[in-house]
Short mmCIF file of C-alpha atoms and ligand atoms in Angstrom, two decimals:
data_model
loop_
_atom_site.label_atom_id
_atom_site.label_comp_id
_atom_site.label_asym_id
_atom_site.label_seq_id
_atom_site.Cartn_x
_atom_site.Cartn_y
_atom_site.Cartn_z
CA MET A 119 130.98 89.71 122.14
CA LYS A 120 128.68 90.40 125.06
CA VAL A 121 125.42 91.65 123.89
CA LEU A 122 122.40 92.91 125.86
CA VAL A 123 119.18 92.43 123.97
CA LEU A 124 116.62 94.88 125.46
CA GLY A 125 113.24 93.60 124.52
CA GLY A 126 114.48 90.08 123.92
CA ASP A 127 111.10 88.60 124.65
CA GLY A 128 109.37 90.24 121.75
CA TYR A 129 108.74 89.35 118.13
CA CYS A 130 112.06 90.70 116.70
CA GLY A 131 114.00 90.40 120.08
CA TRP A 132 113.53 86.61 120.72
CA PRO A 133 114.81 85.32 117.33
CA THR A 134 117.60 88.00 117.34
CA SER A 135 118.68 86.67 120.80
CA LEU A 136 118.78 83.08 119.48
CA HIS A 137 120.66 84.12 116.32
CA LEU A 138 123.23 86.16 118.08
CA SER A 139 123.67 83.14 120.55
CA ASP A 140 123.94 80.81 117.79
CA ALA A 141 126.59 83.05 116.16
CA GLY A 142 128.69 82.70 119.37
CA HIS A 143 127.86 85.88 121.23
CA GLU A 144 127.25 85.96 124.93
CA VAL A 145 123.52 87.15 125.10
CA VAL A 146 121.61 88.70 128.09
CA ILE A 147 117.90 89.48 127.47
CA VAL A 148 116.42 92.32 129.30
CA ASP A 149 112.63 92.62 129.30
CA ASN A 150 109.80 93.56 131.61
CA CYS A 151 107.31 91.27 129.65
CA VAL A 152 104.85 94.05 129.21
CA ARG A 153 103.99 92.97 125.70
CA ARG A 154 102.42 89.83 127.30
CA GLN A 155 100.39 92.07 129.67
CA ILE A 156 99.21 94.07 126.51
CA ASP A 157 97.98 90.83 125.11
CA HIS A 158 95.73 90.56 128.12
CA GLU A 159 94.62 94.19 127.94
CA LEU A 160 93.63 93.70 124.29
CA ALA A 161 92.01 90.28 125.02
CA THR A 162 94.10 88.73 122.32
CA GLN A 163 97.16 86.35 121.99
CA SER A 164 99.84 85.52 119.54
CA LEU A 165 98.77 83.18 116.65
CA THR A 166 101.60 80.84 117.65
CA PRO A 167 101.69 79.41 121.22
CA ILE A 168 104.62 81.01 122.84
CA THR A 169 106.14 79.67 125.99
CA ASP A 170 107.28 81.87 128.86
CA MET A 171 110.70 83.34 129.05
CA LYS A 172 112.09 80.70 131.53
CA GLN A 173 110.87 77.87 129.37
CA ARG A 174 112.31 79.49 126.29
CA VAL A 175 115.87 79.93 127.53
CA LYS A 176 115.89 76.54 129.12
CA ALA A 177 114.91 74.92 125.77
CA TRP A 178 117.56 76.89 124.01
CA GLN A 179 120.18 75.69 126.46
CA GLU A 180 119.01 72.04 125.85
CA VAL A 181 119.04 72.20 122.05
CA SER A 182 122.17 74.39 121.60
CA GLY A 183 124.23 73.98 124.81
CA GLN A 184 124.25 77.85 124.89
CA THR A 185 123.07 79.89 127.91
CA ILE A 186 121.04 83.04 127.55
CA ALA A 187 120.73 85.06 130.73
CA VAL A 188 117.68 86.93 131.51
CA GLU A 189 117.26 90.06 133.56
CA PHE A 190 113.47 90.87 134.22
CA GLY A 191 112.84 94.62 134.61
CA ASP A 192 111.74 97.92 133.22
CA LEU A 193 114.01 100.36 131.41
CA LEU A 194 112.03 103.07 133.11
CA ASP A 195 113.55 101.97 136.31
CA TRP A 196 116.95 103.61 136.46
CA GLU A 197 118.20 101.57 139.48
CA PHE A 198 117.43 98.39 137.46
CA ILE A 199 118.81 99.22 134.07
CA SER A 200 121.90 101.00 135.37
CA ASP A 201 122.68 98.06 137.62
CA VAL A 202 122.22 95.66 134.75
CA VAL A 203 124.66 97.58 132.42
CA ARG A 204 127.16 98.07 135.24
CA ARG A 205 127.24 94.36 136.17
CA HIS A 206 127.32 93.01 132.61
CA GLN A 207 129.68 95.51 130.94
CA PRO A 208 128.34 94.78 127.47
CA ASP A 209 130.20 95.40 124.22
CA ALA A 210 126.97 96.12 122.46
CA ILE A 211 123.37 96.90 123.48
CA VAL A 212 120.58 96.08 120.94
CA HIS A 213 117.60 98.06 121.93
CA PHE A 214 114.13 96.67 120.90
CA ALA A 215 112.31 97.44 124.13
CA GLU A 216 109.58 99.94 123.10
CA GLN A 217 105.81 100.05 122.62
CA ARG A 218 105.91 99.46 118.92
CA ALA A 219 102.23 99.48 117.49
CA ALA A 220 101.11 102.70 115.83
CA PRO A 221 97.43 101.83 116.46
CA TYR A 222 97.99 101.25 120.26
CA SER A 223 99.58 104.74 120.52
CA MET A 224 96.56 106.19 118.69
CA ILE A 225 93.77 104.74 121.06
CA ASP A 226 93.58 107.65 123.27
CA ARG A 227 95.65 110.17 125.44
CA ARG A 228 96.69 107.63 127.89
CA HIS A 229 98.03 105.22 125.33
CA ALA A 230 99.80 108.04 123.49
CA VAL A 231 101.38 109.25 126.83
CA TYR A 232 102.29 105.66 127.78
CA THR A 233 103.90 105.15 124.45
CA GLN A 234 106.03 108.27 124.45
CA HIS A 235 106.85 108.03 128.11
CA ASN A 236 107.96 104.31 127.79
CA ASN A 237 109.97 104.75 124.67
CA VAL A 238 111.55 108.16 125.19
CA VAL A 239 112.37 107.84 128.75
CA GLY A 240 113.47 104.23 128.49
CA ASN A 241 115.84 105.19 125.67
CA LEU A 242 117.18 108.04 127.72
CA ASN A 243 117.95 105.74 130.60
CA VAL A 244 119.86 103.46 128.22
CA LEU A 245 121.89 106.39 126.89
CA PHE A 246 122.77 107.61 130.55
CA ALA A 247 123.62 103.96 131.55
CA ILE A 248 126.06 103.64 128.68
CA GLN A 249 127.59 106.98 129.20
CA GLU A 250 128.10 106.29 132.91
CA PHE A 251 129.17 102.58 132.99
CA VAL A 252 130.28 101.42 129.43
CA PRO A 253 131.17 104.41 127.35
CA GLU A 254 132.78 102.14 124.71
CA CYS A 255 129.61 100.12 124.21
CA HIS A 256 127.93 100.24 120.68
CA LEU A 257 124.26 101.02 120.90
CA VAL A 258 122.23 99.33 118.16
CA LYS A 259 118.70 100.95 118.33
CA LEU A 260 115.62 99.95 116.48
CA GLY A 261 114.15 102.97 114.71
CA THR A 262 111.52 102.83 111.86
CA MET A 263 111.24 103.67 108.24
CA GLY A 264 108.04 105.45 109.24
CA GLU A 265 110.17 108.23 110.80
CA TYR A 266 110.67 109.59 107.36
CA GLY A 267 107.04 109.48 106.33
CA GLN A 268 106.28 109.35 102.61
CA PRO A 269 107.95 112.50 101.08
CA ASN A 270 107.79 113.32 97.42
CA ILE A 271 111.56 112.85 97.02
CA ASP A 272 113.88 109.99 97.43
CA ILE A 273 114.52 108.90 101.09
CA GLU A 274 118.26 108.72 101.92
CA GLU A 275 119.83 106.80 104.80
CA GLY A 276 119.59 109.20 107.59
CA TYR A 277 121.16 112.22 106.16
CA ILE A 278 120.57 114.54 103.07
CA GLU A 279 122.96 117.11 101.43
CA ILE A 280 121.18 120.37 101.17
CA GLU A 281 122.09 123.47 99.20
CA HIS A 282 120.39 126.62 100.54
CA ASN A 283 121.23 130.28 99.66
CA GLY A 284 124.44 129.20 98.00
CA ARG A 285 125.72 127.05 101.06
CA LYS A 286 125.80 123.37 101.44
CA ASP A 287 125.53 121.09 104.51
CA VAL A 288 124.78 117.31 105.18
CA LEU A 289 121.76 117.46 107.60
CA PRO A 290 119.49 114.84 109.17
CA TYR A 291 116.84 113.78 106.72
CA PRO A 292 113.55 115.58 107.49
CA LYS A 293 111.02 113.40 109.54
CA GLN A 294 107.23 113.42 108.98
CA PRO A 295 106.17 110.43 111.09
CA GLY A 296 102.42 109.18 111.04
CA SER A 297 101.51 108.31 114.59
CA TRP A 298 102.40 109.08 118.29
CA TYR A 299 104.36 105.90 118.18
CA HIS A 300 106.29 106.77 115.07
CA LEU A 301 106.99 110.32 116.61
CA SER A 302 108.38 108.45 119.72
CA LYS A 303 111.07 106.99 117.41
CA VAL A 304 111.93 110.55 115.97
CA HIS A 305 112.43 111.82 119.56
CA ASP A 306 114.64 108.76 120.39
CA SER A 307 116.78 109.43 117.15
CA HIS A 308 117.33 113.03 118.20
CA ASN A 309 118.32 112.05 121.66
CA ILE A 310 120.79 109.51 120.51
CA ALA A 311 122.38 111.80 117.90
CA PHE A 312 122.68 114.38 120.64
CA ALA A 313 124.48 111.76 122.85
CA CYS A 314 126.84 110.89 120.09
CA ARG A 315 127.68 114.52 119.70
CA ILE A 316 128.21 115.51 123.31
CA TRP A 317 129.69 112.26 124.71
CA GLY A 318 131.28 110.64 121.77
CA MET A 319 129.01 107.73 122.02
CA ARG A 320 128.75 105.26 119.12
CA ALA A 321 125.36 104.35 117.88
CA THR A 322 123.55 102.71 114.93
CA ASP A 323 119.91 103.63 114.30
CA LEU A 324 118.23 100.95 112.28
CA ASN A 325 115.16 102.36 110.48
CA GLN A 326 113.44 99.08 109.93
CA GLY A 327 110.51 98.59 107.60
CA VAL A 328 107.52 96.43 108.37
CA VAL A 329 108.62 92.86 109.32
CA TYR A 330 106.90 89.64 108.23
CA GLY A 331 107.16 86.01 108.99
CA THR A 332 107.91 84.28 112.27
CA VAL A 333 110.35 81.41 111.66
CA THR A 334 114.12 81.60 111.77
CA PRO A 335 116.47 78.53 111.63
CA GLN A 336 116.81 78.77 115.46
CA THR A 337 113.23 79.02 116.45
CA GLU A 338 112.50 75.89 114.30
CA ARG A 339 114.81 73.75 116.43
CA ASP A 340 112.22 73.07 119.26
CA PRO A 341 108.46 73.87 119.56
CA ARG A 342 109.31 75.67 122.75
CA LEU A 343 111.31 78.20 120.95
CA ILE A 344 108.43 79.34 118.56
CA ASN A 345 108.29 83.08 117.90
CA ARG A 346 105.19 85.31 118.45
CA PHE A 347 103.00 86.14 115.51
CA ASP A 348 100.60 89.14 116.00
CA TYR A 349 97.57 89.24 113.75
CA GLU A 350 94.96 91.41 115.46
CA GLU A 351 94.17 94.94 114.45
CA VAL A 352 96.65 96.74 116.88
CA PHE A 353 99.88 94.79 116.85
CA GLY A 354 99.40 92.59 113.72
CA THR A 355 101.38 94.00 110.73
CA VAL A 356 99.82 93.95 107.23
CA LEU A 357 101.22 90.88 105.56
CA ASN A 358 100.89 88.67 108.67
CA ARG A 359 97.41 89.90 108.94
CA PHE A 360 96.51 89.25 105.25
CA CYS A 361 97.80 85.66 105.70
CA ILE A 362 95.56 84.83 108.73
CA GLN A 363 92.59 86.57 107.05
CA ALA A 364 93.04 84.36 104.05
CA ALA A 365 93.31 81.25 106.35
CA ILE A 366 89.96 82.00 108.07
CA GLY A 367 88.07 83.21 105.02
CA HIS A 368 87.95 86.82 106.19
CA PRO A 369 88.23 89.31 103.32
CA LEU A 370 91.65 90.89 103.18
CA THR A 371 91.40 94.36 104.89
CA VAL A 372 92.97 96.86 102.52
CA TYR A 373 92.73 100.22 104.18
CA GLY A 374 91.46 102.85 101.78
CA LYS A 375 92.83 102.89 98.25
CA GLY A 376 95.65 100.55 99.15
CA GLY A 377 98.39 102.57 97.28
CA GLN A 378 100.24 103.03 100.54
CA ILE A 379 103.87 101.88 99.84
CA ARG A 380 106.22 100.60 102.71
CA GLY A 381 109.54 98.91 103.04
CA PHE A 382 109.34 95.25 104.07
CA LEU A 383 111.63 92.51 105.29
CA ASP A 384 111.57 88.91 106.39
CA ILE A 385 112.22 88.23 110.12
CA ARG A 386 115.27 86.27 109.05
CA ASP A 387 116.76 89.42 107.64
CA THR A 388 116.02 91.39 110.71
CA VAL A 389 118.13 89.04 112.84
CA ARG A 390 120.99 89.12 110.28
CA CYS A 391 120.89 92.89 110.05
CA ILE A 392 121.24 93.17 113.77
CA GLU A 393 124.19 90.77 113.61
CA LEU A 394 125.90 92.81 110.90
CA ALA A 395 125.37 96.11 112.79
CA VAL A 396 126.76 94.51 116.00
CA GLU A 397 129.79 93.02 114.42
CA ASN A 398 130.62 96.21 112.48
CA PRO A 399 130.24 98.94 115.06
CA ALA A 400 129.91 102.67 114.39
CA GLU A 401 132.78 104.93 115.10
CA PHE A 402 133.06 106.73 118.38
CA GLY A 403 130.98 109.93 118.23
CA GLU A 404 129.09 108.52 115.05
CA PHE A 405 125.37 108.53 114.87
CA ARG A 406 125.08 105.89 111.92
CA VAL A 407 121.74 105.42 110.30
CA PHE A 408 120.81 102.34 108.17
CA ASN A 409 117.55 101.83 106.43
CA GLN A 410 116.69 98.23 107.25
CA PHE A 411 114.31 96.79 104.65
CA THR A 412 114.76 94.66 101.51
CA GLU A 413 111.79 95.31 99.20
CA GLU A 414 109.06 97.90 98.60
CA PHE A 415 105.32 96.89 98.18
CA SER A 416 101.94 98.77 98.17
CA VAL A 417 99.29 97.28 100.40
CA ASN A 418 97.36 96.36 97.21
CA GLN A 419 100.28 94.42 95.74
CA LEU A 420 100.58 92.40 98.98
CA ALA A 421 96.96 91.57 99.01
CA GLU A 422 96.98 90.50 95.39
CA MET A 423 100.00 88.27 96.12
CA VAL A 424 98.27 86.70 99.04
CA VAL A 425 95.09 86.01 96.99
CA GLU A 426 97.15 84.36 94.30
CA ALA A 427 99.22 82.26 96.73
CA ALA A 428 96.05 81.25 98.52
CA GLY A 429 94.58 80.18 95.09
CA LYS A 430 97.55 77.96 94.41
CA LEU A 431 97.04 76.30 97.77
CA GLY A 432 93.47 75.55 96.88
CA PHE A 433 91.44 78.06 98.82
CA GLU A 434 89.82 81.35 97.88
CA ALA A 435 90.73 84.70 99.34
CA ARG A 436 89.16 88.05 98.44
CA ILE A 437 90.10 91.65 99.00
CA ASP A 438 87.90 94.26 100.64
CA ASN A 439 88.87 97.99 100.51
CA ILE A 440 87.53 99.26 103.85
CA PRO A 441 87.40 102.79 104.98
CA ASN A 442 90.95 103.73 106.11
CA PRO A 443 91.07 104.16 109.95
CA ARG A 444 94.34 106.00 109.69
CA VAL A 445 95.30 109.35 108.36
CA GLU A 446 97.90 108.56 105.66
CA LYS A 447 98.77 109.06 101.94
CA GLU A 448 97.01 106.36 99.91
CA GLU A 449 98.75 107.28 96.62
CA HIS A 450 102.16 108.58 96.71
CA TYR A 451 105.73 108.46 95.45
CA TYR A 452 108.22 106.18 97.38
CA ASN A 453 111.79 105.53 96.74
CA ALA A 454 113.98 104.79 99.80
CA LYS A 455 117.78 104.01 99.74
CA ARG A 456 118.82 100.73 101.35
CA THR A 457 122.41 100.09 100.40
CA LYS A 458 124.37 100.13 103.64
CA LEU A 459 123.46 96.78 104.99
CA LEU A 460 123.82 95.11 101.62
CA ASP A 461 127.37 96.70 101.59
CA LEU A 462 127.91 94.88 105.00
CA GLY A 463 126.89 91.59 103.46
CA LEU A 464 123.17 91.18 103.90
CA GLN A 465 121.78 88.60 101.47
CA PRO A 466 118.00 89.23 101.59
CA HIS A 467 115.20 86.69 101.54
CA TYR A 468 112.77 88.17 98.95
CA LEU A 469 109.04 87.66 99.24
CA GLY A 470 108.19 84.90 96.68
CA ASP A 471 105.86 81.93 96.34
CA SER A 472 107.53 79.59 98.73
CA LEU A 473 107.70 82.26 101.46
CA LEU A 474 104.07 83.23 101.04
CA ASP A 475 103.26 79.51 101.11
CA SER A 476 105.00 79.01 104.37
CA LEU A 477 103.29 82.12 105.98
CA LEU A 478 99.92 80.87 104.82
CA ASN A 479 100.75 77.45 106.13
CA ILE A 480 101.62 78.79 109.61
CA ALA A 481 98.28 80.72 109.46
CA LEU A 482 96.40 77.45 108.57
CA GLU A 483 98.17 75.34 111.22
CA TYR A 484 97.04 77.68 114.08
CA ARG A 485 93.78 78.93 112.50
CA ASP A 486 91.87 77.46 115.64
CA ARG A 487 93.70 80.13 117.79
CA ILE A 488 92.39 83.05 115.55
CA ASP A 489 89.70 85.21 117.16
CA PRO A 490 87.77 86.82 114.28
CA ASP A 491 86.49 89.53 116.59
CA VAL A 492 89.89 91.18 116.89
CA VAL A 493 90.55 91.29 113.11
CA MET A 494 88.57 94.43 111.96
CA PRO A 495 90.26 97.85 112.76
CA SER A 496 88.59 99.85 115.51
CA VAL A 497 91.27 102.37 116.41
CA ASP A 498 90.58 105.56 114.38
CA TRP A 499 93.33 108.11 113.90
CA ARG A 500 90.71 110.90 113.72
CA GLU A 501 89.01 110.09 117.15
CA GLY A 502 91.64 110.51 119.81
CA ARG A 503 89.67 108.61 122.31
CA ALA A 504 88.79 105.05 122.75
CA LYS A 505 85.30 104.08 121.34
CA GLN A 506 85.85 100.40 120.84
CA ARG A 507 86.67 96.98 122.48
CA VAL A 508 90.10 98.18 123.53
CA HIS A 509 90.32 98.47 127.26
CA LYS A 510 90.50 101.75 129.12
CA ALA A 511 93.99 101.77 130.58
CA PRO A 512 97.39 100.96 129.19
CA ALA A 513 99.04 97.80 130.45
CA GLN A 514 101.30 99.62 132.87
CA PRO A 515 99.30 102.53 134.17
CA SER A 516 101.29 105.04 136.14
CA ALA A 517 100.08 107.83 138.33
CA SER A 518 101.56 110.42 135.97
CA LEU A 519 99.36 109.22 132.97
P1 NAD B 668 107.34 93.60 120.57
O1 NAD B 668 106.31 94.49 121.17
O2 NAD B 668 107.06 92.26 120.03
O3 NAD B 668 108.66 93.48 121.55
C1 NAD B 668 109.10 94.66 122.31
C2 NAD B 668 109.59 93.94 123.66
O4 NAD B 668 110.10 95.09 124.50
C3 NAD B 668 108.50 93.28 124.37
O5 NAD B 668 108.93 91.97 124.75
C4 NAD B 668 108.21 94.17 125.65
O6 NAD B 668 107.89 93.41 126.75
C5 NAD B 668 109.54 94.87 125.87
N1 NAD B 668 109.51 96.13 126.47
C6 NAD B 668 108.69 97.15 126.03
N2 NAD B 668 108.89 98.31 126.90
C7 NAD B 668 109.88 97.84 127.81
C8 NAD B 668 110.37 98.58 128.94
N3 NAD B 668 110.00 99.74 129.35
N4 NAD B 668 111.27 97.83 129.60
C9 NAD B 668 111.51 96.54 129.33
N5 NAD B 668 111.10 95.90 128.22
C10 NAD B 668 110.20 96.52 127.54
O7 NAD B 668 107.97 94.53 119.34
P2 NAD B 668 108.84 94.08 118.11
O8 NAD B 668 107.97 93.87 116.90
O9 NAD B 668 109.70 93.01 118.53
O10 NAD B 668 109.65 95.34 117.73
C11 NAD B 668 110.88 95.46 118.40
C12 NAD B 668 111.49 96.90 118.08
O11 NAD B 668 111.61 96.96 116.53
C13 NAD B 668 110.65 98.03 118.36
O12 NAD B 668 111.37 99.12 118.91
C14 NAD B 668 109.87 98.46 117.19
O13 NAD B 668 109.59 99.88 117.11
C15 NAD B 668 110.96 98.09 116.15
N6 NAD B 668 110.42 97.84 114.80
C16 NAD B 668 109.52 96.71 114.62
C17 NAD B 668 108.93 96.43 113.38
C18 NAD B 668 107.98 95.28 113.27
O14 NAD B 668 107.39 95.18 112.11
N7 NAD B 668 107.61 94.45 114.26
C19 NAD B 668 109.20 97.19 112.36
C20 NAD B 668 110.18 98.29 112.48
C21 NAD B 668 110.76 98.54 113.72
N1 USQ B 669 97.25 98.23 106.52
C1 USQ B 669 96.18 97.84 105.76
N2 USQ B 669 95.38 96.82 106.21
C2 USQ B 669 95.67 96.24 107.45
C3 USQ B 669 96.75 96.60 108.20
C4 USQ B 669 97.58 97.69 107.63
O1 USQ B 669 95.81 98.30 104.63
O2 USQ B 669 94.96 95.40 107.80
C5 USQ B 669 98.15 99.32 106.01
C6 USQ B 669 98.22 100.46 106.87
O3 USQ B 669 97.29 101.41 106.77
C7 USQ B 669 99.66 101.01 106.54
C8 USQ B 669 100.40 99.75 106.14
O4 USQ B 669 99.41 98.74 105.81
O5 USQ B 669 99.54 101.85 105.41
C9 USQ B 669 101.36 99.22 107.06
O6 USQ B 669 100.65 99.09 108.35
P1 USQ B 669 101.26 98.00 109.49
O7 USQ B 669 100.28 97.97 110.58
O8 USQ B 669 101.70 96.77 108.85
O9 USQ B 669 102.59 98.66 109.99
P2 USQ B 669 102.82 100.09 110.77
O10 USQ B 669 101.66 100.56 111.43
O11 USQ B 669 103.61 101.06 109.82
O12 USQ B 669 103.84 99.63 111.83
C10 USQ B 669 104.75 98.48 111.72
C11 USQ B 669 105.27 98.07 113.10
C12 USQ B 669 106.05 99.21 113.69
C13 USQ B 669 107.21 99.67 112.65
C14 USQ B 669 106.58 99.89 111.30
C15 USQ B 669 107.61 100.01 110.18
O13 USQ B 669 104.15 97.76 114.00
O14 USQ B 669 106.62 98.87 114.83
O15 USQ B 669 107.86 100.77 113.12
O16 USQ B 669 105.75 98.81 110.87
S1 USQ B 669 107.19 101.38 109.03
O17 USQ B 669 105.85 101.02 108.42
O18 USQ B 669 108.25 101.29 108.05
O19 USQ B 669 107.28 102.54 109.73
#
């Protein structure tokens, strides 16, 4: 199949591009590399030394014999994205290309507006490009488990049957997102569902949990193929952060009581889930929703697992419950369904000793690249304006912001 990977230079998009290419698909990466600019804005860098896009695809061609084409450009630019879709005529479009950090969206008004503008308008352009140039194309869109929030009932996969005043219907599951970023994903989901209803488009919304790890069988094949690993307070996700904190002797930063439960998955499962969704497309007119995670953990559980794994490797890690910079439930019920990807054949990598060891070893290998000044959280959900080291303007300022 011919697959466009929007956001193919990012943390999930790069290993997915390699995985799909390795599986025999013709891959075209579309990216404006804004994530690399945001590293400059935040005065930080990936823990792992990533090479630029040109070197990455050249290295892949050398080790695999496969070509990955690259289109540099912005999804907000209609002329660009419509031209790319028209020329390539993809069978599937995998859409990762959004601003994905909840804290980034909470820095101040400009970052909130940037996030929602980038994500919602970029996604709308993709929908219109499919409708105009490739109406049979299957859209595989990355959503997030955080769209649902943490309700006091079981979370279903996208839809829930409701009985009200003696009548029943199957309706979209209620959404209670926890940041301007997570809200942008809800808006995307509504727009995609509407496009499926009015145009007969086919789409899969993958409500992904928090991803950890960095290595896949393809990225291991050459140092130039290494994937990014975010660890700082804005883009670093919790388990990756705990591993680098342990590696530099920084207390593990559990926010608040640490009873926050989330769905998690290994980056190797991310790439496999995308492959499963691409190779088993939704029906025309169907807005299909999968919950994409493999295990649930509380933040406290993860911190304790890292302390234990570090101890086995011979170094001491300790936990510090710091004031929670976010507004979120710290003790709550959580039980989310996740059967549809398993039914399609997903065989999860569960978080065990060997996986934690390998995460800690990566953190130790690159510990000299860790800047301790960007570890503690400084973006506060209650503030609504920047008061910390984060720079004043989003990476791609626009006159309208
Ligand atoms: P990332 O920031 O590493 O990658 C996103 C890529 O998209 C970057 O390379 C960036 O340059 C590109 N991009 C952003 N806006 C663009 C635009 N307007 N035009 C062209 N390119 C643009 O993020 P990631 O961690 O790889 O996440 C990918 C997707 O998966 C996101 O949509 C995110 O919401 C979702 N997701 C991620 C996680 C996670 O834990 N990382 C979990 C759940 C869902
Ligand atoms: N947390 C800590 N300490 C830390 C960092 C985080 O206790 O040092 C807590 C947070 O308060 C939160 C939980 O860990 O309760 C998860 O935070 P996170 O930063 O790992 O993940 P989150 O902000 O939810 O966002 C990430 C990705 C986002 C994706 C989302 C999936 O950045 O793109 O959508 O995970 S989900 O959480 O299922 O919505």
